Short mmCIF file of C-alpha atoms in Angstrom, two decimals:
data_model
loop_
_atom_site.label_atom_id
_atom_site.label_comp_id
_atom_site.label_asym_id
_atom_site.label_seq_id
_atom_site.Cartn_x
_atom_site.Cartn_y
_atom_site.Cartn_z
CA UNK A 170 140.74 -28.08 12.49
CA UNK A 171 140.81 -32.37 10.83
CA UNK A 172 142.61 -33.64 8.75
CA UNK A 173 139.99 -35.32 6.25
CA UNK A 174 142.27 -36.46 3.98
CA UNK A 175 146.41 -35.36 2.80
CA UNK A 176 145.31 -32.50 0.46
CA UNK A 177 142.30 -31.57 2.27
CA UNK A 178 141.08 -30.17 6.38
CA UNK A 179 138.16 -28.60 6.92
CA UNK A 180 137.76 -25.84 10.18
CA UNK A 181 135.63 -24.58 12.32
CA UNK A 182 135.58 -21.35 14.50
CA UNK A 183 133.62 -19.94 17.13
CA UNK A 184 133.71 -16.85 18.43
CA UNK A 185 131.33 -13.91 20.98
CA UNK A 186 132.56 -10.49 22.25
CA UNK A 187 130.47 -8.66 24.96
CA UNK A 188 131.54 -4.93 25.05
CA UNK A 189 130.20 -2.38 28.51
CA UNK A 190 130.54 0.62 27.77
CA UNK A 191 129.30 3.93 30.06
CA UNK A 192 129.11 7.14 28.62
CA UNK A 193 128.53 11.23 31.19
CA UNK A 194 127.50 14.59 29.02
CA UNK A 195 127.52 17.03 32.40
CA UNK A 196 126.81 21.15 30.93
CA UNK A 197 126.78 23.81 33.64
CA UNK A 198 124.46 25.50 34.36
CA UNK A 199 124.33 28.48 31.75
CA UNK A 200 126.15 26.76 29.03
CA UNK A 201 124.50 28.80 25.74
CA UNK A 202 122.81 25.94 23.73
CA UNK A 203 123.11 23.03 25.85
CA UNK A 204 121.88 23.53 29.43
CA UNK A 205 118.10 24.96 28.34
CA UNK A 206 116.84 24.85 32.37
CA UNK A 207 117.72 25.87 35.50
CA UNK A 208 120.52 23.86 37.54
CA UNK A 209 122.06 22.39 33.76
CA UNK A 210 122.52 19.20 31.72
CA UNK A 211 123.37 15.31 32.82
CA UNK A 212 123.27 12.75 31.22
CA UNK A 213 123.61 8.48 31.54
CA UNK A 214 124.07 5.49 28.78
CA UNK A 215 124.47 2.29 29.25
CA UNK A 216 125.44 0.69 25.68
CA UNK A 217 126.03 -3.42 25.59
CA UNK A 218 127.16 -4.79 22.56
CA UNK A 219 127.08 -8.70 21.13
CA UNK A 220 128.67 -10.17 18.90
CA UNK A 221 128.71 -13.50 17.89
CA UNK A 222 131.31 -14.98 14.91
CA UNK A 223 130.54 -18.55 13.90
CA UNK A 224 132.60 -19.84 10.29
CA UNK A 225 133.41 -22.86 8.50
CA UNK A 226 135.99 -23.40 6.07
CA UNK A 227 137.14 -26.19 3.96
CA UNK A 228 140.73 -26.32 2.37
CA UNK A 229 142.54 -27.98 0.03
CA UNK A 230 145.67 -28.19 -2.27
CA UNK A 231 146.71 -30.59 -5.07
CA UNK A 232 149.59 -30.34 -7.73
CA UNK A 233 148.16 -30.68 -11.56
CA UNK A 234 150.87 -31.63 -13.14
CA UNK A 235 154.74 -30.18 -12.01
CA UNK A 236 154.88 -27.00 -12.59
CA UNK A 237 150.60 -26.19 -12.09
CA UNK A 238 149.22 -26.01 -8.19
CA UNK A 239 146.53 -25.77 -7.09
CA UNK A 240 144.69 -24.17 -3.43
CA UNK A 241 141.25 -23.47 -2.53
CA UNK A 242 139.30 -22.48 0.17
CA UNK A 243 135.05 -23.31 0.48
CA UNK A 244 133.14 -21.59 3.49
CA UNK A 245 130.34 -20.77 5.10
CA UNK A 246 130.28 -17.60 7.89
CA UNK A 247 127.47 -16.26 10.33
CA UNK A 248 127.11 -13.15 11.81
CA UNK A 249 125.05 -11.65 14.60
CA UNK A 250 125.48 -8.09 16.34
CA UNK A 251 123.12 -6.87 18.64
CA UNK A 252 123.40 -3.51 20.89
CA UNK A 253 121.04 -2.53 23.49
CA UNK A 254 121.57 1.03 24.78
CA UNK A 255 119.54 2.98 27.76
CA UNK A 256 119.44 6.70 28.82
CA UNK A 257 119.01 8.49 31.72
CA UNK A 258 118.07 12.51 31.68
CA UNK A 259 118.13 15.77 33.62
CA UNK A 260 117.29 18.36 31.76
CA UNK A 261 117.74 20.23 34.61
CA UNK A 262 118.61 20.10 38.12
CA UNK A 263 116.96 21.02 41.47
CA UNK A 264 121.36 21.99 42.41
CA UNK A 265 122.74 23.93 40.27
CA UNK A 266 125.71 21.24 38.48
CA UNK A 267 124.56 18.29 40.79
CA UNK A 268 125.35 15.83 38.15
CA UNK A 269 123.61 12.86 39.31
CA UNK A 270 119.93 11.70 38.02
CA UNK A 271 118.86 11.76 41.18
CA UNK A 272 119.37 15.76 41.16
CA UNK A 273 116.94 15.69 38.38
CA UNK A 274 113.52 18.09 38.20
CA UNK A 275 112.43 15.97 35.64
CA UNK A 276 114.36 12.94 35.04
CA UNK A 277 113.48 11.26 31.42
CA UNK A 278 114.92 6.40 30.48
CA UNK A 279 114.67 6.13 26.93
CA UNK A 280 116.00 2.88 25.76
CA UNK A 281 116.86 1.67 21.87
CA UNK A 282 117.97 -1.45 20.51
CA UNK A 283 118.86 -3.37 17.15
CA UNK A 284 120.13 -6.30 15.56
CA UNK A 285 121.70 -7.32 12.55
CA UNK A 286 122.90 -10.65 11.45
CA UNK A 287 124.58 -11.91 8.23
CA UNK A 288 124.57 -14.83 6.13
CA UNK A 289 127.38 -15.39 4.08
CA UNK A 290 129.44 -18.74 2.00
CA UNK A 291 132.15 -17.63 -0.23
CA UNK A 292 134.50 -19.14 -2.63
CA UNK A 293 138.64 -18.58 -3.32
CA UNK A 294 140.89 -20.83 -5.06
CA UNK A 295 145.22 -19.47 -6.09
CA UNK A 296 146.18 -20.95 -8.90
CA UNK A 297 150.57 -21.02 -9.26
CA UNK A 298 152.57 -22.06 -12.20
CA UNK A 299 156.09 -22.88 -11.48
CA UNK A 300 156.20 -20.24 -8.51
CA UNK A 301 156.35 -17.19 -10.65
CA UNK A 302 153.36 -16.58 -12.31
CA UNK A 303 149.88 -16.64 -9.88
CA UNK A 304 146.68 -16.31 -10.37
CA UNK A 305 143.81 -15.64 -7.24
CA UNK A 306 140.55 -15.62 -7.42
CA UNK A 307 137.14 -14.83 -5.24
CA UNK A 308 133.82 -14.81 -5.17
CA UNK A 309 131.30 -14.24 -2.02
CA UNK A 310 127.74 -13.70 -1.35
CA UNK A 311 126.15 -12.24 1.52
CA UNK A 312 122.35 -12.26 3.20
CA UNK A 313 122.36 -8.71 4.69
CA UNK A 314 119.16 -8.59 7.16
CA UNK A 315 118.90 -5.12 6.62
CA UNK A 316 118.73 -5.18 3.12
CA UNK A 317 114.69 -5.77 1.60
CA UNK A 318 113.64 -9.67 0.40
CA UNK A 319 115.48 -11.96 -1.12
CA UNK A 320 118.59 -10.30 0.92
CA UNK A 321 121.62 -11.64 -1.12
CA UNK A 322 124.49 -9.44 -2.92
CA UNK A 323 128.06 -10.34 -4.02
CA UNK A 324 131.42 -9.67 -4.99
CA UNK A 325 134.77 -11.45 -6.56
CA UNK A 326 138.33 -10.23 -7.16
CA UNK A 327 140.66 -12.06 -9.08
CA UNK A 328 144.28 -10.64 -9.35
CA UNK A 329 147.75 -11.89 -11.65
CA UNK A 330 150.93 -11.62 -9.91
CA UNK A 331 154.61 -12.66 -11.76
CA UNK A 332 157.98 -12.80 -9.95
CA UNK A 333 159.81 -11.40 -12.67
CA UNK A 334 163.37 -11.88 -12.11
CA UNK A 335 162.47 -15.66 -11.89
CA UNK A 336 160.72 -16.05 -15.63
CA UNK A 337 163.82 -14.25 -17.21
CA UNK A 338 166.92 -12.67 -16.66
CA UNK A 339 167.32 -9.47 -15.64
CA UNK A 340 170.59 -7.06 -15.56
CA UNK A 341 172.84 -8.00 -12.37
CA UNK A 342 171.61 -4.77 -10.75
CA UNK A 343 167.72 -6.24 -9.79
CA UNK A 344 168.00 -8.77 -7.57
CA UNK A 345 163.94 -9.35 -7.57
CA UNK A 346 161.33 -7.55 -9.91
CA UNK A 347 157.77 -8.14 -9.14
CA UNK A 348 153.98 -6.83 -10.58
CA UNK A 349 150.79 -7.29 -10.08
CA UNK A 350 147.46 -6.33 -10.78
CA UNK A 351 144.06 -6.73 -8.28
CA UNK A 352 140.47 -6.23 -8.55
CA UNK A 353 137.94 -6.37 -6.08
CA UNK A 354 134.60 -5.13 -4.42
CA UNK A 355 133.41 -5.19 -1.20
CA UNK A 356 129.29 -5.18 -0.06
CA UNK A 357 128.22 -3.21 3.16
CA UNK A 358 124.84 -4.55 4.02
CA UNK A 359 123.82 -1.36 4.69
CA UNK A 360 121.91 0.50 8.32
CA UNK A 361 120.06 -1.33 10.37
CA UNK A 362 116.13 -0.38 10.36
CA UNK A 363 114.65 2.60 8.02
CA UNK A 364 113.69 -0.53 5.59
CA UNK A 365 110.35 0.71 7.23
CA UNK A 366 108.39 3.10 8.99
CA UNK A 367 109.59 3.21 13.20
CA UNK A 368 108.29 4.85 16.03
CA UNK A 369 109.48 5.77 19.86
CA UNK A 370 108.02 5.25 22.90
CA UNK A 371 108.52 7.96 25.37
CA UNK A 372 106.71 8.77 29.34
CA UNK A 373 103.56 10.17 29.45
CA UNK A 374 99.89 10.68 30.83
CA UNK A 375 98.50 7.26 30.70
CA UNK A 376 100.29 4.55 29.13
CA UNK A 377 102.73 7.04 27.11
CA UNK A 378 103.28 7.84 23.63
CA UNK A 379 104.39 6.35 20.26
CA UNK A 380 106.01 9.32 17.89
CA UNK A 381 106.75 8.52 14.56
CA UNK A 382 110.42 8.71 12.98
CA UNK A 383 110.95 11.54 11.22
CA UNK A 384 112.85 9.89 8.43
CA UNK A 385 110.85 9.03 5.45
CA UNK A 386 112.12 5.18 5.35
CA UNK A 387 113.90 3.65 2.05
CA UNK A 388 112.39 0.09 1.66
CA UNK A 389 113.97 -0.38 -1.35
CA UNK A 390 117.48 -0.22 0.19
CA UNK A 391 120.97 -1.40 -2.04
CA UNK A 392 124.12 -2.74 -0.17
CA UNK A 393 127.24 -0.11 -0.66
CA UNK A 394 129.49 -1.13 -2.90
CA UNK A 395 133.61 -0.55 -3.62
CA UNK A 396 135.49 -1.59 -6.36
CA UNK A 397 139.46 -1.17 -6.26
CA UNK A 398 141.72 -1.33 -9.14
CA UNK A 399 145.27 -1.38 -7.77
CA UNK A 400 148.27 -2.02 -9.95
CA UNK A 401 151.80 -3.11 -7.58
CA UNK A 402 155.99 -2.55 -8.95
CA UNK A 403 157.27 -4.42 -5.73
CA UNK A 404 161.71 -4.24 -6.91
CA UNK A 405 164.96 -4.80 -5.26
CA UNK A 406 168.49 -4.36 -6.20
CA UNK A 407 172.63 -4.85 -4.87
CA UNK A 408 172.28 -7.24 -3.20
CA UNK A 409 167.94 -6.90 -1.53
CA UNK A 410 169.70 -3.53 0.16
CA UNK A 411 167.97 -1.32 -2.18
CA UNK A 412 164.67 -1.58 -2.21
CA UNK A 413 161.75 0.33 -4.21
CA UNK A 414 158.20 -0.20 -4.21
CA UNK A 415 155.85 1.83 -6.52
CA UNK A 416 151.56 1.46 -6.13
CA UNK A 417 148.86 2.90 -8.05
CA UNK A 418 145.38 2.82 -7.20
CA UNK A 419 141.70 3.63 -8.03
CA UNK A 420 138.69 2.72 -4.99
CA UNK A 421 134.94 3.71 -6.41
CA UNK A 422 132.87 4.26 -3.52
CA UNK A 423 128.57 3.65 -4.68
CA UNK A 424 125.25 2.87 -2.91
CA UNK A 425 126.35 5.37 -0.62
CA UNK A 426 123.18 5.83 1.86
CA UNK A 427 122.54 9.61 2.01
CA UNK A 428 119.86 11.34 4.44
CA UNK A 429 118.00 14.36 2.66
CA UNK A 430 115.53 17.29 3.97
CA UNK A 431 111.89 17.38 2.56
CA UNK A 432 109.26 19.44 2.15
CA UNK A 433 107.12 19.58 5.86
CA UNK A 434 103.91 18.65 3.60
CA UNK A 435 105.10 15.60 3.27
CA UNK A 436 104.99 14.56 7.30
CA UNK A 437 108.53 13.89 7.84
CA UNK A 438 111.57 15.69 8.24
CA UNK A 439 114.07 14.31 5.70
CA UNK A 440 114.55 10.77 4.90
CA UNK A 441 117.28 8.13 2.99
CA UNK A 442 118.79 7.28 -0.65
CA UNK A 443 121.75 5.07 -2.17
CA UNK A 444 123.45 7.58 -4.03
CA UNK A 445 126.69 9.07 -5.24
CA UNK A 446 129.99 7.48 -7.25
CA UNK A 447 133.23 8.51 -4.50
CA UNK A 448 136.19 7.91 -5.99
CA UNK A 449 139.53 8.16 -4.47
CA UNK A 450 142.93 7.48 -6.48
CA UNK A 451 146.41 7.49 -5.87
CA UNK A 452 150.28 6.95 -5.78
CA UNK A 453 152.27 5.25 -3.00
CA UNK A 454 155.86 4.68 -3.08
CA UNK A 455 158.26 3.44 -0.30
CA UNK A 456 161.75 3.58 -0.97
CA UNK A 457 164.31 1.21 1.17
CA UNK A 458 167.82 1.30 1.79
CA UNK A 459 170.83 -0.12 3.57
CA UNK A 460 174.18 2.48 4.32
CA UNK A 461 175.45 0.47 6.27
CA UNK A 462 175.67 -3.95 6.27
CA UNK A 463 178.02 -6.05 8.07
CA UNK A 464 178.47 -8.54 11.26
CA UNK A 465 177.99 -5.93 14.06
CA UNK A 466 175.69 -3.18 12.86
CA UNK A 467 173.31 -2.45 10.11
CA UNK A 468 171.95 0.95 9.51
CA UNK A 469 168.08 1.01 7.52
CA UNK A 470 166.89 3.79 5.76
CA UNK A 471 163.05 4.44 5.07
CA UNK A 472 160.97 7.15 2.67
CA UNK A 473 157.36 7.38 2.19
CA UNK A 474 155.55 9.38 -0.46
CA UNK A 475 151.68 8.85 -0.98
CA UNK A 476 148.55 11.09 -2.42
CA UNK A 477 145.15 11.01 -2.96
CA UNK A 478 143.14 12.69 -5.45
CA UNK A 479 139.21 12.23 -3.49
CA UNK A 480 136.03 13.36 -6.19
CA UNK A 481 132.41 12.65 -6.28
CA UNK A 482 131.50 11.42 -9.67
CA UNK A 483 128.18 11.58 -9.01
CA UNK A 484 125.15 11.72 -6.71
CA UNK A 485 121.76 11.49 -8.15
CA UNK A 486 119.66 11.79 -10.74
CA UNK A 487 117.69 14.60 -8.36
CA UNK A 488 120.50 15.26 -6.17
CA UNK A 489 123.66 17.95 -6.75
CA UNK A 490 124.52 18.52 -3.60
CA UNK A 491 123.75 17.84 -0.34
CA UNK A 492 125.68 19.02 3.76
CA UNK A 493 126.82 15.82 6.24
CA UNK A 494 126.15 18.31 8.82
CA UNK A 495 125.23 21.23 10.42
CA UNK A 496 127.64 24.01 11.09
CA UNK A 497 124.93 26.00 12.91
CA UNK A 498 125.66 28.76 11.88
CA UNK A 499 129.16 29.08 14.32
CA UNK A 500 131.18 27.02 11.58
CA UNK A 501 131.72 25.71 8.60
CA UNK A 502 129.11 22.68 7.07
CA UNK A 503 131.08 19.61 5.95
CA UNK A 504 129.11 19.30 2.22
CA UNK A 505 129.58 16.85 -0.56
CA UNK A 506 129.16 18.03 -4.03
CA UNK A 507 129.00 16.97 -7.79
CA UNK A 508 132.90 17.83 -8.80
CA UNK A 509 134.00 19.04 -6.03
CA UNK A 510 135.55 16.25 -3.10
CA UNK A 511 134.09 14.39 0.26
CA UNK A 512 133.49 16.56 2.48
CA UNK A 513 134.27 20.56 1.30
CA UNK A 514 133.90 22.57 4.48
CA UNK A 515 131.38 25.90 3.88
CA UNK A 516 130.71 28.77 5.85
CA UNK A 517 129.61 32.36 5.87
CA UNK A 518 132.42 35.09 5.76
CA UNK A 519 132.12 38.06 7.48
CA UNK A 520 129.82 41.32 6.33
CA UNK A 521 132.99 44.17 5.20
CA UNK A 522 132.71 47.46 4.66
#
């Protein structure tokens, strides 16, 4: 951090994280659906994740008038995430349930990797009037590598809050009263390696084999945007010994990435689409009190209550229902249906006479 002037400073940060994970999968001989070859199934994988973060932030504060103050930030962020994973698989073991690639009847190896880079610029300010009325606003623009050219999308936020107990004279019952309203958007750059057709390599005769992905690419991929609206009232009573916090929120998620099936004649098994308006809304209530408080002892009690209602407002013009996964005929299947809730379960019942 460097203090440029008494009211302006600049801060820079750099962070690099590297995580190593090792996974093992074991299925004993005879395990239905998984150990398809004699001896059992064994898989070992190693994952290396590297995350880089660099940012620079310019911060300042000024008194515009005696009653009006402003604080502000402007900056840039550079993020780079890379994942490298390798697998060694033994589908069949020469010695039953001896879980080692060294005992594989037909060992195979594979690997995958991806890299996502995001570059961002942002600005934010806070206006304070007499320390009881506050206005916050921000704007951020991201350039995300998974998106098509120009890779860019932006999302704003704005909030207004007022400490009513400092603005007007309230009954002596109130110790503190604050109300606020906030609107914010949050963006997500999307999934890597789905803009274009991808190919996988497998070992085999000659130089091996290339296999095209069964998923059709989505060249017009859009960023996912979540829009949030929140109202909040915070109050304290009886010399701060009783407090009540009320919140109402509504959140809508747009352009979510869904995978849908394709006819066999297309040459692909499925494809991605941007779809959806998924809404979450609800109330949160927090009640805190101090029934007993003296020099040597205090007793505090808290009560929380929250509700959330999830609803699929819309999927897309071409899609009204899709599955999130498969129950494989043995369990319920999570589905998304317009008018329903995200992850509703659908199952088949037993035929009864």
